[in-house]
């Protein structure tokens, strides 16, 4: 007997009708990607429509969203992602929280009956199950969902705001909580030492999986790249050059995954031998697979052109001619099936291997030439290029990729398939750097998979995240004074403001740097030429202080002016600035001054020639050129003097002028007179007008009182 549905009002009936129309409309939208099957609860590269807290790898039907909310969830995700595609589909967090909140007091999830109480409960669910940052984003999606439902008249009109506060930013804060956050971003020293010891055991003592993990970490420790960008590397990725000082430099040719493009990231000199050895080991264990990829590339080219080609050989392929009929076992071996010694199911496994590839299991039915189409069907998507999920269209061939492996080559529990190509990803690397979280099928028992630390008898609590190395290298660069522009380029970032996220320098280090800057002793002078990060003032004390907090490197020395509050007074005119300080012993700055003097003298001669020819030159320009020549000569004389020790600061006494005075000078106007130098008689004899008015008012009021 069907259940009778009674609508209490026309508004509810209209909401149900609108909901059906929205779901029907969303089903007609273009698919988010070719791999998505709309009827499935698992959408690759989008999201899984599973309950709150369920693993992304879980495929149990009972863990999917309730059937009453599933149609709306798919329609809403499709609609929102079609409007604005995002890497992280945070809308699913709101859907899952609504399901939990609604099913607490109802048997089904009725979208048309959502109200403020349900959204409040959903926000509470988010706070109980997610981190502060993730719960805030989920709450924002709840607010957008409520606004969407009201706008399209799917629920009654009411106002609801996200009650979850944004998580505090602890990147540049001080205290125990901030220190804990910084430590979590940086790797465990024990993990780094353990991997270094394992790497030093030598290639003959390590398995392919051990070589993959240790070599990958060694490369990531050589340059601050993202872990996912590691797999964009080509086999010939080493770049060597000579710098301006004649020193040999070694770098790695990287492709950035976030739009920065192609760049060479230079390796610190101390890490060059380690990086070269790591890349050499990876090339050795992928040599066969890259050669196989090259054969398949040529085979595909011949086959697409309709040309005859022989079947490519690998170490499992039967050693027979191309036209010889094969047994079922030999046919399976030609397609990469590896015999398991001692297995009584060997024949059955071979038959199953052929069936999975759409082939028959009879003996002497196929020859090697007949198996070429089946072999080409096993090729990865977009072959001969690697199908990267991200990377903004990066093109790397399988035959040229550094991480081109055979299938199951890094699996210690299965035989390698020599006919199928496979490339690991960042998840494979991270899974080998921490205790496993995988469970056996049909049980809650943990899978028998060991991390690299467990395989070599290191403590079980040691773990490492590949992204921590990027944070560590950026922090080391900041501590040692690398400039923002150089660090941005070295790390392959599109914007310099992202550097602060990776800077975990402790507060004690900043305190030491400030003390070093404030020290005027000769021992600290050589350190002053470092480029320090400009920190904007956050308190009234910092805004009112006269102390020097930052130093800016110029062409001739160091600028003492703080640019945090006021702009430069004399842009591109450091020589005539009162904030300019030079240091004795800096040969580069001295050469720059000599070059400037030569240019000024050349300009002076040209000016004199113009004057002699009768052309008019403003007096202010002549005086300024003359003054610049004199100051150049004075500075060069002092910097070359034997009476002044190296490292001593030198500053000329220059009268300070305002920006207005400079503009008036450029436009040949008179500079504003100095009020303090005006004649005293003029100030005394000039009677203020306000005083006369005050006296008249006092006399007027006095007369009324009398």
PDB file of C-alpha atoms in Angstrom, residues 219-332:
ATOM      1  CA  UNK A 219      65.593  15.302  -4.166  1.00  0.00           C
ATOM      2  CA  UNK A 220      62.922  17.146  -2.156  1.00  0.00           C
ATOM      3  CA  UNK A 221      65.584  18.033   0.399  1.00  0.00           C
ATOM      4  CA  UNK A 222      67.719  19.570  -2.365  1.00  0.00           C
ATOM      5  CA  UNK A 223      65.168  22.171  -3.508  1.00  0.00           C
ATOM      6  CA  UNK A 224      61.906  23.459  -1.954  1.00  0.00           C
ATOM      7  CA  UNK A 225      59.557  21.825  -4.458  1.00  0.00           C
ATOM      8  CA  UNK A 226      56.066  20.475  -3.870  1.00  0.00           C
ATOM      9  CA  UNK A 227      55.816  16.722  -3.473  1.00  0.00           C
ATOM     10  CA  UNK A 228      53.464  16.354  -6.442  1.00  0.00           C
ATOM     11  CA  UNK A 229      55.920  18.235  -8.685  1.00  0.00           C
ATOM     12  CA  UNK A 230      58.464  15.497  -8.057  1.00  0.00           C
ATOM     13  CA  UNK A 231      56.696  13.262 -10.587  1.00  0.00           C
ATOM     14  CA  UNK A 232      56.895  15.903 -13.337  1.00  0.00           C
ATOM     15  CA  UNK A 233      60.662  15.388 -13.493  1.00  0.00           C
ATOM     16  CA  UNK A 234      62.273  14.050 -16.617  1.00  0.00           C
ATOM     17  CA  UNK A 235      65.090  11.520 -16.514  1.00  0.00           C
ATOM     18  CA  UNK A 236      67.515  14.149 -17.819  1.00  0.00           C
ATOM     19  CA  UNK A 237      66.604  16.808 -15.270  1.00  0.00           C
ATOM     20  CA  UNK A 238      70.076  17.935 -14.166  1.00  0.00           C
ATOM     21  CA  UNK A 239      71.147  21.388 -15.352  1.00  0.00           C
ATOM     22  CA  UNK A 240      74.725  22.611 -14.911  1.00  0.00           C
ATOM     23  CA  UNK A 241      75.991  26.145 -15.382  1.00  0.00           C
ATOM     24  CA  UNK A 242      78.626  28.639 -14.204  1.00  0.00           C
ATOM     25  CA  UNK A 243      77.703  31.685 -12.115  1.00  0.00           C
ATOM     26  CA  UNK A 244      79.029  35.235 -12.411  1.00  0.00           C
ATOM     27  CA  UNK A 245      81.963  34.394 -10.117  1.00  0.00           C
ATOM     28  CA  UNK A 246      83.078  31.398 -12.171  1.00  0.00           C
ATOM     29  CA  UNK A 247      81.759  28.748  -9.766  1.00  0.00           C
ATOM     30  CA  UNK A 248      80.079  25.570 -11.009  1.00  0.00           C
ATOM     31  CA  UNK A 249      76.346  25.418 -10.253  1.00  0.00           C
ATOM     32  CA  UNK A 250      73.999  22.440 -10.382  1.00  0.00           C
ATOM     33  CA  UNK A 251      70.234  22.688 -10.572  1.00  0.00           C
ATOM     34  CA  UNK A 252      67.132  20.608 -11.237  1.00  0.00           C
ATOM     35  CA  UNK A 253      64.719  21.471 -14.053  1.00  0.00           C
ATOM     36  CA  UNK A 254      61.282  21.602 -12.438  1.00  0.00           C
ATOM     37  CA  UNK A 255      57.760  22.119 -13.649  1.00  0.00           C
ATOM     38  CA  UNK A 256      55.576  23.981 -11.170  1.00  0.00           C
ATOM     39  CA  UNK A 257      52.110  22.599 -10.455  1.00  0.00           C
ATOM     40  CA  UNK A 258      50.530  25.968  -9.624  1.00  0.00           C
ATOM     41  CA  UNK A 259      51.108  28.058 -12.681  1.00  0.00           C
ATOM     42  CA  UNK A 260      54.684  29.272 -12.094  1.00  0.00           C
ATOM     43  CA  UNK A 261      55.907  27.398 -15.151  1.00  0.00           C
ATOM     44  CA  UNK A 262      59.303  25.880 -15.934  1.00  0.00           C
ATOM     45  CA  UNK A 263      62.268  26.863 -13.786  1.00  0.00           C
ATOM     46  CA  UNK A 264      65.703  25.643 -12.704  1.00  0.00           C
ATOM     47  CA  UNK A 265      65.909  25.285  -8.934  1.00  0.00           C
ATOM     48  CA  UNK A 266      69.541  25.465  -7.895  1.00  0.00           C
ATOM     49  CA  UNK A 267      70.832  22.891  -5.437  1.00  0.00           C
ATOM     50  CA  UNK A 268      72.921  23.996  -2.437  1.00  0.00           C
ATOM     51  CA  UNK A 269      76.511  22.914  -2.898  1.00  0.00           C
ATOM     52  CA  UNK A 270      76.429  20.598   0.114  1.00  0.00           C
ATOM     53  CA  UNK A 271      73.478  18.641  -1.368  1.00  0.00           C
ATOM     54  CA  UNK A 272      74.757  18.284  -4.943  1.00  0.00           C
ATOM     55  CA  UNK A 273      76.438  14.833  -4.485  1.00  0.00           C
ATOM     56  CA  UNK A 274      73.353  13.463  -2.711  1.00  0.00           C
ATOM     57  CA  UNK A 275      70.948  14.764  -5.360  1.00  0.00           C
ATOM     58  CA  UNK A 276      73.053  13.384  -8.218  1.00  0.00           C
ATOM     59  CA  UNK A 277      73.237   9.969  -6.545  1.00  0.00           C
ATOM     60  CA  UNK A 278      69.470   9.945  -5.907  1.00  0.00           C
ATOM     61  CA  UNK A 279      68.652  10.751  -9.528  1.00  0.00           C
ATOM     62  CA  UNK A 280      71.154   8.148 -10.726  1.00  0.00           C
ATOM     63  CA  UNK A 281      69.464   5.434  -8.625  1.00  0.00           C
ATOM     64  CA  UNK A 282      66.025   6.358  -9.925  1.00  0.00           C
ATOM     65  CA  UNK A 283      67.269   6.256 -13.511  1.00  0.00           C
ATOM     66  CA  UNK A 284      68.744   2.793 -12.919  1.00  0.00           C
ATOM     67  CA  UNK A 285      65.532   1.260 -11.544  1.00  0.00           C
ATOM     68  CA  UNK A 286      63.370   2.864 -14.270  1.00  0.00           C
ATOM     69  CA  UNK A 287      65.700   2.210 -17.196  1.00  0.00           C
ATOM     70  CA  UNK A 288      63.860  -0.942 -18.345  1.00  0.00           C
ATOM     71  CA  UNK A 289      60.416   0.600 -18.023  1.00  0.00           C
ATOM     72  CA  UNK A 290      61.468   3.720 -19.938  1.00  0.00           C
ATOM     73  CA  UNK A 291      62.925   1.553 -22.706  1.00  0.00           C
ATOM     74  CA  UNK A 292      59.687  -0.431 -22.789  1.00  0.00           C
ATOM     75  CA  UNK A 293      57.708   2.833 -23.029  1.00  0.00           C
ATOM     76  CA  UNK A 294      59.867   3.848 -25.991  1.00  0.00           C
ATOM     77  CA  UNK A 295      59.108   0.529 -27.748  1.00  0.00           C
ATOM     78  CA  UNK A 296      55.387   0.964 -27.139  1.00  0.00           C
ATOM     79  CA  UNK A 297      55.592   4.517 -28.458  1.00  0.00           C
ATOM     80  CA  UNK A 298      57.126   3.289 -31.704  1.00  0.00           C
ATOM     81  CA  UNK A 299      54.649   0.386 -31.895  1.00  0.00           C
ATOM     82  CA  UNK A 300      51.675   2.745 -31.506  1.00  0.00           C
ATOM     83  CA  UNK A 301      53.052   5.005 -34.225  1.00  0.00           C
ATOM     84  CA  UNK A 302      53.420   2.102 -36.678  1.00  0.00           C
ATOM     85  CA  UNK A 303      50.001   0.680 -35.790  1.00  0.00           C
ATOM     86  CA  UNK A 304      48.177   4.020 -36.248  1.00  0.00           C
ATOM     87  CA  UNK A 305      49.794   4.452 -39.670  1.00  0.00           C
ATOM     88  CA  UNK A 306      48.765   0.932 -40.721  1.00  0.00           C
ATOM     89  CA  UNK A 307      52.369  -0.267 -40.980  1.00  0.00           C
ATOM     90  CA  UNK A 308      53.506  -3.728 -40.008  1.00  0.00           C
ATOM     91  CA  UNK A 309      55.429  -3.975 -36.740  1.00  0.00           C
ATOM     92  CA  UNK A 310      56.867  -6.796 -34.672  1.00  0.00           C
ATOM     93  CA  UNK A 311      55.740  -7.524 -31.136  1.00  0.00           C
ATOM     94  CA  UNK A 312      58.054  -5.761 -28.615  1.00  0.00           C
ATOM     95  CA  UNK A 313      59.958  -8.067 -26.275  1.00  0.00           C
ATOM     96  CA  UNK A 314      60.207  -7.911 -22.482  1.00  0.00           C
ATOM     97  CA  UNK A 315      61.719 -10.368 -19.989  1.00  0.00           C
ATOM     98  CA  UNK A 316      58.475 -12.390 -19.600  1.00  0.00           C
ATOM     99  CA  UNK A 317      57.671 -12.570 -23.302  1.00  0.00           C
ATOM    100  CA  UNK A 318      58.053 -16.096 -24.792  1.00  0.00           C
ATOM    101  CA  UNK A 319      61.051 -16.390 -27.074  1.00  0.00           C
ATOM    102  CA  UNK A 320      59.232 -17.372 -30.241  1.00  0.00           C
ATOM    103  CA  UNK A 321      58.601 -15.839 -33.660  1.00  0.00           C
ATOM    104  CA  UNK A 322      55.731 -13.399 -34.155  1.00  0.00           C
ATOM    105  CA  UNK A 323      53.634 -15.842 -36.212  1.00  0.00           C
ATOM    106  CA  UNK A 324      53.964 -18.884 -33.903  1.00  0.00           C
ATOM    107  CA  UNK A 325      50.745 -19.913 -32.144  1.00  0.00           C
ATOM    108  CA  UNK A 326      50.928 -19.644 -28.365  1.00  0.00           C
ATOM    109  CA  UNK A 327      49.493 -21.554 -25.444  1.00  0.00           C
ATOM    110  CA  UNK A 328      47.212 -19.686 -23.073  1.00  0.00           C
ATOM    111  CA  UNK A 329      50.064 -19.333 -20.583  1.00  0.00           C
ATOM    112  CA  UNK A 330      52.444 -17.969 -23.216  1.00  0.00           C
ATOM    113  CA  UNK A 331      49.791 -15.519 -24.428  1.00  0.00           C
ATOM    114  CA  UNK A 332      49.297 -14.273 -20.872  1.00  0.00           C
TER     115      UNK A 332
END
